[in-house]
mmCIF file of C-alpha atoms in Angstrom:
data_model
loop_
_atom_site.group_PDB
_atom_site.id
_atom_site.type_symbol
_atom_site.label_atom_id
_atom_site.label_comp_id
_atom_site.label_asym_id
_atom_site.label_seq_id
_atom_site.Cartn_x
_atom_site.Cartn_y
_atom_site.Cartn_z
ATOM 1 C CA MET A 198 -41.175 -35.872 13.146
ATOM 2 C CA ASN A 199 -42.698 -38.715 15.190
ATOM 3 C CA SER A 200 -43.144 -37.330 18.753
ATOM 4 C CA ALA A 201 -43.653 -40.855 20.175
ATOM 5 C CA MET A 202 -40.206 -41.834 18.757
ATOM 6 C CA MET A 203 -38.601 -38.828 20.063
ATOM 7 C CA LYS A 204 -39.939 -39.203 23.609
ATOM 8 C CA ALA A 205 -38.773 -42.809 23.624
ATOM 9 C CA ILE A 206 -35.259 -41.925 22.619
ATOM 10 C CA ILE A 207 -35.065 -38.937 25.030
ATOM 11 C CA LYS A 208 -36.348 -41.094 27.940
ATOM 12 C CA LYS A 209 -33.678 -43.768 27.060
ATOM 13 C CA ASP A 210 -30.963 -41.213 27.023
ATOM 14 C CA LEU A 211 -32.025 -39.727 30.363
ATOM 15 C CA ARG A 212 -32.043 -43.248 31.892
ATOM 16 C CA ASP A 213 -28.461 -43.803 30.523
ATOM 17 C CA ILE A 214 -27.316 -40.657 32.280
ATOM 18 C CA PHE A 215 -28.587 -41.857 35.587
ATOM 19 C CA ARG A 216 -27.129 -45.304 35.088
ATOM 20 C CA SER A 217 -23.685 -43.926 34.283
ATOM 21 C CA LYS A 218 -21.860 -42.974 37.529
ATOM 22 C CA ASN A 219 -19.339 -40.828 35.744
ATOM 23 C CA LEU A 220 -21.984 -38.754 33.878
ATOM 24 C CA PHE A 221 -24.264 -38.453 36.982
ATOM 25 C CA ALA A 222 -21.384 -37.458 39.123
ATOM 26 C CA THR A 223 -20.396 -34.716 36.750
ATOM 27 C CA LEU A 224 -23.972 -33.243 36.803
ATOM 28 C CA ILE A 225 -23.568 -32.974 40.596
ATOM 29 C CA ILE A 226 -19.932 -32.183 41.318
ATOM 30 C CA ILE A 227 -19.518 -29.348 38.735
ATOM 31 C CA PRO A 228 -22.599 -27.375 39.764
ATOM 32 C CA VAL A 229 -21.783 -27.798 43.513
ATOM 33 C CA ILE A 230 -18.332 -26.345 43.025
ATOM 34 C CA PHE A 231 -19.317 -23.343 40.816
ATOM 35 C CA SER A 232 -22.735 -22.556 42.428
ATOM 36 C CA ALA A 233 -22.170 -23.344 46.053
ATOM 37 C CA ILE A 234 -18.515 -23.837 47.118
ATOM 38 C CA ILE A 235 -16.966 -20.818 45.356
ATOM 39 C CA PRO A 236 -19.647 -18.193 46.298
ATOM 40 C CA ALA A 237 -19.848 -19.506 49.861
ATOM 41 C CA ALA A 238 -16.027 -19.435 50.233
ATOM 42 C CA LEU A 239 -15.737 -15.849 48.918
ATOM 43 C CA LEU A 240 -18.605 -14.352 50.973
ATOM 44 C CA GLY A 241 -17.446 -16.280 54.054
ATOM 45 C CA SER A 242 -13.953 -14.825 53.603
ATOM 46 C CA ALA A 243 -15.303 -11.361 53.304
ATOM 47 C CA LEU A 244 -17.246 -11.686 56.519
ATOM 48 C CA ILE A 245 -14.279 -13.183 58.505
ATOM 49 C CA PHE A 246 -11.026 -11.646 57.050
ATOM 50 C CA ASP A 247 -10.018 -8.304 55.927
ATOM 51 C CA ILE A 248 -10.438 -8.434 52.102
ATOM 52 C CA GLU A 249 -8.634 -5.138 51.481
ATOM 53 C CA GLU A 250 -5.507 -6.428 53.126
ATOM 54 C CA MET A 251 -5.765 -9.879 51.488
ATOM 55 C CA ALA A 252 -6.508 -8.464 47.977
ATOM 56 C CA GLY A 253 -3.215 -6.769 47.333
ATOM 57 C CA ASN A 254 -2.206 -4.129 44.773
ATOM 58 C CA ASP A 255 -3.380 -5.989 41.658
ATOM 59 C CA ALA A 256 -6.901 -6.535 43.165
ATOM 60 C CA GLN A 257 -7.001 -2.918 44.255
ATOM 61 C CA ARG A 258 -6.353 -1.703 40.650
ATOM 62 C CA LEU A 259 -9.082 -4.064 39.504
ATOM 63 C CA ILE A 260 -11.408 -2.549 42.074
ATOM 64 C CA SER A 261 -10.515 1.024 40.951
ATOM 65 C CA SER A 262 -11.333 0.027 37.312
ATOM 66 C CA PHE A 263 -14.618 -1.498 38.486
ATOM 67 C CA LEU A 264 -15.577 1.698 40.514
ATOM 68 C CA THR A 265 -15.228 3.728 37.309
ATOM 69 C CA HIS A 266 -17.648 1.315 35.659
ATOM 70 C CA LEU A 267 -19.982 1.460 38.667
ATOM 71 C CA LYS A 268 -20.513 5.208 38.180
ATOM 72 C CA GLN A 269 -22.657 4.299 35.066
ATOM 73 C CA GLU A 270 -24.915 2.106 37.330
ATOM 74 C CA ASN A 271 -25.368 4.636 40.114
ATOM 75 C CA LEU A 272 -24.391 2.094 42.805
ATOM 76 C CA VAL A 273 -22.909 3.139 46.165
ATOM 77 C CA LEU A 274 -20.586 0.615 47.799
ATOM 78 C CA GLU A 275 -18.931 2.012 50.868
ATOM 79 C CA THR A 276 -16.297 -0.591 52.042
ATOM 80 C CA ALA A 277 -13.629 -2.522 50.124
ATOM 81 C CA GLU A 278 -15.295 -5.767 51.179
ATOM 82 C CA GLN A 279 -18.531 -4.608 49.544
ATOM 83 C CA GLN A 280 -16.799 -3.355 46.273
ATOM 84 C CA PHE A 281 -14.784 -6.620 45.927
ATOM 85 C CA VAL A 282 -17.640 -8.974 46.727
ATOM 86 C CA TYR A 283 -20.170 -7.191 44.409
ATOM 87 C CA LEU A 284 -17.504 -7.185 41.571
ATOM 88 C CA PHE A 285 -16.810 -10.867 41.972
ATOM 89 C CA ILE A 286 -20.512 -11.898 42.425
ATOM 90 C CA ASN A 287 -22.010 -9.865 39.513
ATOM 91 C CA TYR A 288 -19.053 -9.930 37.071
ATOM 92 C CA MET A 289 -16.487 -12.622 37.746
ATOM 93 C CA LEU A 290 -18.854 -15.363 39.079
ATOM 94 C CA PRO A 291 -21.241 -15.240 35.966
ATOM 95 C CA SER A 292 -18.258 -16.147 33.773
ATOM 96 C CA LEU A 293 -17.401 -18.995 36.066
ATOM 97 C CA PHE A 294 -21.085 -19.977 36.214
ATOM 98 C CA LEU A 295 -21.051 -20.480 32.405
ATOM 99 C CA LEU A 296 -18.745 -23.457 32.906
ATOM 100 C CA VAL A 297 -21.716 -25.227 34.541
ATOM 101 C CA PRO A 298 -23.886 -25.459 31.351
ATOM 102 C CA ILE A 299 -20.835 -25.861 29.136
ATOM 103 C CA ILE A 300 -19.266 -28.764 31.023
ATOM 104 C CA THR A 301 -22.545 -30.544 31.744
ATOM 105 C CA ALA A 302 -23.884 -30.170 28.285
ATOM 106 C CA SER A 303 -20.494 -31.237 26.802
ATOM 107 C CA VAL A 304 -20.248 -34.335 28.971
ATOM 108 C CA VAL A 305 -23.883 -35.425 28.286
ATOM 109 C CA ALA A 306 -23.863 -34.598 24.535
ATOM 110 C CA ALA A 307 -20.480 -36.394 23.967
ATOM 111 C CA ASN A 308 -22.170 -39.514 25.178
ATOM 112 C CA SER A 309 -25.074 -39.280 22.719
ATOM 113 C CA PHE A 310 -23.736 -41.277 19.851
ATOM 114 C CA ALA A 311 -20.329 -42.388 21.068
ATOM 115 C CA GLY A 312 -21.910 -43.848 24.200
ATOM 116 C CA GLU A 313 -24.259 -45.873 22.097
ATOM 117 C CA LYS A 314 -21.335 -47.230 20.123
ATOM 118 C CA GLU A 315 -19.559 -48.199 23.304
ATOM 119 C CA ARG A 316 -22.685 -49.942 24.758
ATOM 120 C CA ARG A 317 -23.132 -51.721 21.344
ATOM 121 C CA THR A 318 -26.666 -50.342 20.906
ATOM 122 C CA LEU A 319 -25.837 -48.037 17.974
ATOM 123 C CA GLU A 320 -26.376 -50.566 15.231
ATOM 124 C CA SER A 321 -29.957 -51.383 16.314
ATOM 125 C CA LEU A 322 -30.626 -47.675 16.644
ATOM 126 C CA LEU A 323 -29.348 -46.880 13.104
ATOM 127 C CA PHE A 324 -31.210 -49.860 11.628
ATOM 128 C CA SER A 325 -34.489 -48.913 13.289
ATOM 129 C CA PRO A 326 -37.234 -47.092 11.315
ATOM 130 C CA VAL A 327 -36.335 -43.814 13.095
ATOM 131 C CA PRO A 328 -35.770 -41.017 10.592
ATOM 132 C CA ILE A 329 -32.243 -39.590 10.833
ATOM 133 C CA LYS A 330 -33.579 -35.999 11.553
ATOM 134 C CA THR A 331 -35.807 -37.370 14.403
ATOM 135 C CA LEU A 332 -32.766 -39.268 15.795
ATOM 136 C CA PHE A 333 -30.624 -36.138 15.848
ATOM 137 C CA VAL A 334 -33.258 -33.817 17.255
ATOM 138 C CA SER A 335 -33.978 -36.378 20.063
ATOM 139 C CA LYS A 336 -30.347 -36.776 20.920
ATOM 140 C CA ILE A 337 -30.032 -32.929 21.108
ATOM 141 C CA LEU A 338 -33.078 -32.546 23.316
ATOM 142 C CA GLY A 339 -31.966 -35.513 25.488
ATOM 143 C CA SER A 340 -28.681 -33.658 26.054
ATOM 144 C CA PHE A 341 -30.100 -30.124 26.324
ATOM 145 C CA ILE A 342 -32.872 -30.790 28.860
ATOM 146 C CA PRO A 343 -30.636 -32.105 31.721
ATOM 147 C CA SER A 344 -28.008 -29.398 31.200
ATOM 148 C CA LEU A 345 -30.799 -26.719 31.230
ATOM 149 C CA LEU A 346 -32.238 -28.080 34.453
ATOM 150 C CA VAL A 347 -28.935 -28.315 36.125
ATOM 151 C CA SER A 348 -28.244 -24.627 35.181
ATOM 152 C CA PHE A 349 -31.424 -23.504 36.713
ATOM 153 C CA LEU A 350 -30.996 -25.492 39.895
ATOM 154 C CA SER A 351 -27.490 -24.180 40.169
ATOM 155 C CA PHE A 352 -28.767 -20.646 39.795
ATOM 156 C CA LEU A 353 -31.310 -21.099 42.642
ATOM 157 C CA VAL A 354 -28.646 -22.576 44.897
ATOM 158 C CA SER A 355 -26.235 -19.676 44.197
ATOM 159 C CA GLY A 356 -28.962 -17.181 44.806
ATOM 160 C CA LEU A 357 -29.777 -18.771 48.136
ATOM 161 C CA ILE A 358 -26.162 -18.740 49.302
ATOM 162 C CA ILE A 359 -25.340 -15.329 48.003
ATOM 163 C CA ASN A 360 -28.423 -13.675 49.639
ATOM 164 C CA ILE A 361 -28.044 -15.433 52.962
ATOM 165 C CA LEU A 362 -24.352 -14.587 53.403
ATOM 166 C CA GLY A 363 -24.406 -11.426 51.425
ATOM 167 C CA PHE A 364 -27.287 -9.800 53.531
ATOM 168 C CA GLN A 365 -24.839 -9.746 56.535
ATOM 169 C CA LEU A 366 -22.333 -7.741 54.400
ATOM 170 C CA PHE A 367 -24.606 -5.465 52.371
ATOM 171 C CA GLY A 368 -27.749 -5.256 54.502
ATOM 172 C CA GLU A 369 -29.821 -6.053 51.452
ATOM 173 C CA MET A 370 -30.439 -8.678 48.775
ATOM 174 C CA ILE A 371 -27.782 -8.291 45.942
ATOM 175 C CA PHE A 372 -28.928 -11.315 43.801
ATOM 176 C CA PRO A 373 -30.040 -11.629 41.056
ATOM 177 C CA SER A 374 -28.795 -8.555 39.275
ATOM 178 C CA ALA A 375 -29.459 -7.701 35.627
ATOM 179 C CA ASN A 376 -26.376 -9.414 34.682
ATOM 180 C CA TRP A 377 -27.440 -12.643 36.288
ATOM 181 C CA LEU A 378 -30.995 -12.544 34.843
ATOM 182 C CA ALA A 379 -29.682 -12.007 31.243
ATOM 183 C CA LEU A 380 -27.108 -14.768 31.850
ATOM 184 C CA ILE A 381 -29.542 -17.368 33.295
ATOM 185 C CA PHE A 382 -32.458 -16.790 30.927
ATOM 186 C CA CYS A 383 -30.685 -15.851 27.723
ATOM 187 C CA LEU A 384 -26.983 -16.644 27.549
ATOM 188 C CA SER A 385 -26.784 -19.903 29.558
ATOM 189 C CA PRO A 386 -29.474 -21.741 27.491
ATOM 190 C CA MET A 387 -27.963 -20.457 24.153
ATOM 191 C CA VAL A 388 -24.437 -21.529 25.230
ATOM 192 C CA SER A 389 -25.745 -24.877 26.418
ATOM 193 C CA LEU A 390 -27.531 -25.484 23.216
ATOM 194 C CA LEU A 391 -24.472 -24.475 21.166
ATOM 195 C CA THR A 392 -22.376 -26.937 23.233
ATOM 196 C CA VAL A 393 -24.973 -29.678 22.704
ATOM 197 C CA LEU A 394 -25.197 -29.079 18.972
ATOM 198 C CA LEU A 395 -21.406 -29.206 18.469
ATOM 199 C CA ASN A 396 -20.792 -32.121 20.837
ATOM 200 C CA VAL A 397 -23.680 -34.225 19.279
ATOM 201 C CA PHE A 398 -22.211 -33.709 15.790
ATOM 202 C CA ILE A 399 -18.740 -34.531 17.104
ATOM 203 C CA SER A 400 -20.122 -37.673 18.993
ATOM 204 C CA SER A 401 -21.721 -38.841 15.717
ATOM 205 C CA ARG A 402 -18.318 -38.701 13.939
ATOM 206 C CA VAL A 403 -15.881 -40.238 16.435
ATOM 207 C CA LYS A 404 -15.665 -43.739 17.791
ATOM 208 C CA THR A 405 -15.274 -43.328 21.591
ATOM 209 C CA TYR A 406 -16.873 -41.196 24.309
ATOM 210 C CA GLN A 407 -13.395 -40.046 25.539
ATOM 211 C CA GLU A 408 -12.484 -38.725 21.981
ATOM 212 C CA ALA A 409 -15.744 -36.941 21.713
ATOM 213 C CA GLN A 410 -15.301 -35.385 25.111
ATOM 214 C CA ASN A 411 -11.732 -34.254 24.418
ATOM 215 C CA ILE A 412 -12.595 -32.483 21.168
ATOM 216 C CA GLY A 413 -15.799 -31.003 22.521
ATOM 217 C CA GLY A 414 -13.976 -29.645 25.644
ATOM 218 C CA LEU A 415 -12.414 -26.949 23.435
ATOM 219 C CA ILE A 416 -15.716 -25.072 23.649
ATOM 220 C CA ILE A 417 -14.770 -24.015 27.215
ATOM 221 C CA LEU A 418 -12.063 -21.691 26.020
ATOM 222 C CA PRO A 419 -14.276 -18.667 25.155
ATOM 223 C CA ALA A 420 -15.747 -18.688 28.692
ATOM 224 C CA VAL A 421 -12.202 -18.869 30.109
ATOM 225 C CA GLY A 422 -11.118 -15.887 27.889
ATOM 226 C CA MET A 423 -14.208 -13.979 29.096
ATOM 227 C CA MET A 424 -13.234 -14.656 32.803
ATOM 228 C CA ALA A 425 -9.626 -13.783 32.153
ATOM 229 C CA GLY A 426 -10.678 -10.368 30.450
ATOM 230 C CA GLN A 427 -12.846 -9.458 33.350
ATOM 231 C CA SER A 428 -10.363 -10.555 35.990
ATOM 232 C CA SER A 429 -7.675 -8.305 34.358
ATOM 233 C CA GLY A 430 -9.982 -5.333 34.322
ATOM 234 C CA LEU A 431 -9.725 -5.254 30.528
ATOM 235 C CA PHE A 432 -13.584 -5.159 30.171
ATOM 236 C CA PHE A 433 -16.721 -5.868 32.116
ATOM 237 C CA VAL A 434 -19.546 -7.819 30.536
ATOM 238 C CA GLY A 435 -22.848 -6.223 31.558
ATOM 239 C CA ALA A 436 -26.378 -7.226 30.872
ATOM 240 C CA GLN A 437 -26.585 -5.469 27.526
ATOM 241 C CA ILE A 438 -23.552 -7.167 26.125
ATOM 242 C CA THR A 439 -24.795 -10.458 27.530
ATOM 243 C CA LEU A 440 -27.980 -10.088 25.684
ATOM 244 C CA LEU A 441 -26.135 -9.195 22.466
ATOM 245 C CA ILE A 442 -23.935 -12.215 22.788
ATOM 246 C CA SER A 443 -27.097 -14.367 23.403
ATOM 247 C CA LEU A 444 -28.603 -13.069 20.133
ATOM 248 C CA VAL A 445 -25.460 -13.967 18.101
ATOM 249 C CA ILE A 446 -25.391 -17.385 19.578
ATOM 250 C CA LEU A 447 -29.060 -17.888 18.879
ATOM 251 C CA ILE A 448 -28.389 -17.250 15.252
ATOM 252 C CA VAL A 449 -25.409 -19.559 15.128
ATOM 253 C CA ASN A 450 -27.452 -22.205 16.880
ATOM 254 C CA ALA A 451 -30.277 -21.922 14.321
ATOM 255 C CA VAL A 452 -27.770 -22.391 11.463
ATOM 256 C CA LEU A 453 -26.126 -25.370 13.148
ATOM 257 C CA LEU A 454 -29.337 -27.080 13.957
ATOM 258 C CA GLU A 455 -30.553 -26.689 10.327
ATOM 259 C CA ARG A 456 -27.225 -28.020 9.039
ATOM 260 C CA ILE A 457 -26.911 -30.912 11.455
ATOM 261 C CA THR A 458 -30.392 -32.264 10.954
ATOM 262 C CA LYS A 459 -30.290 -31.857 7.144
ATOM 263 C CA TYR A 460 -26.904 -33.023 6.077
ATOM 264 C CA ASN A 461 -26.358 -36.026 8.210
ATOM 265 C CA ASP A 462 -26.697 -39.421 6.584
ATOM 266 C CA ARG A 463 -27.547 -42.711 8.369
ATOM 267 C CA TYR A 464 -24.885 -44.674 6.475
ATOM 268 C CA VAL A 465 -22.161 -42.105 7.077
ATOM 269 C CA ILE A 466 -22.860 -42.241 10.734
ATOM 270 C CA PHE A 467 -22.751 -46.042 10.686
ATOM 271 C CA GLU A 468 -19.359 -46.047 8.664
ATOM 272 C CA LYS A 469 -17.831 -43.532 11.123
ATOM 273 C CA GLN A 470 -19.024 -45.354 14.286
ATOM 274 C CA ILE A 471 -18.708 -49.022 13.439
ATOM 275 C CA HIS A 472 -15.647 -49.337 11.112
#
């Protein structure tokens, strides 16, 4: 593959992201909500209010189930506030945090081909001497890089907020835990790449950006299911399970990448997008 062509396409896609107010706003608003506002609101509430009284019976049952799981980790959490906050920060929040790479990657990747069509630049791109494999890999990287950077920056912001506010509650740094390290360095990149691969393929087959985004948005459902399962106390996803899931998604990504770059045809894409 021609590296110069790839760099040119990636740079063009990155410029398009910054030029689009909707895309750029999404890359800012979603991370701020899940990495700053939610953890700050929880920790602030734990420092100000009586969490045990606010939690209610359902939350107490969840904490009891969590304490049984904690025995395997040899952790000592003395107060209800510490128990609830530690549970949320290290088990609930990671599931919510997965929405950051999923949503940002989905929005950016959905724009990869469908956005070109709406800007009336797809025809010249398809008729250029860029090999179709180079085109797809460039579009994938152009969507994956910003979503990965947003995830890492969101992780740093979350860590700063959690450690500053959490130190007053725990008397020590509670972030990052093994769950978070496995999430940010393994699961988040794999989920982000999976989202990009699927959305780039979808974007190459539909006619509008909105259509691509609506179909690609279904990828969010597994993360919501994981969050619901942990919130109900049905299961707790620890570092080992996170690494295992990452390995499975890595294999899926390798297969998808090979299929997408091998079996796409320039004329099929032209027909799907233009007519």
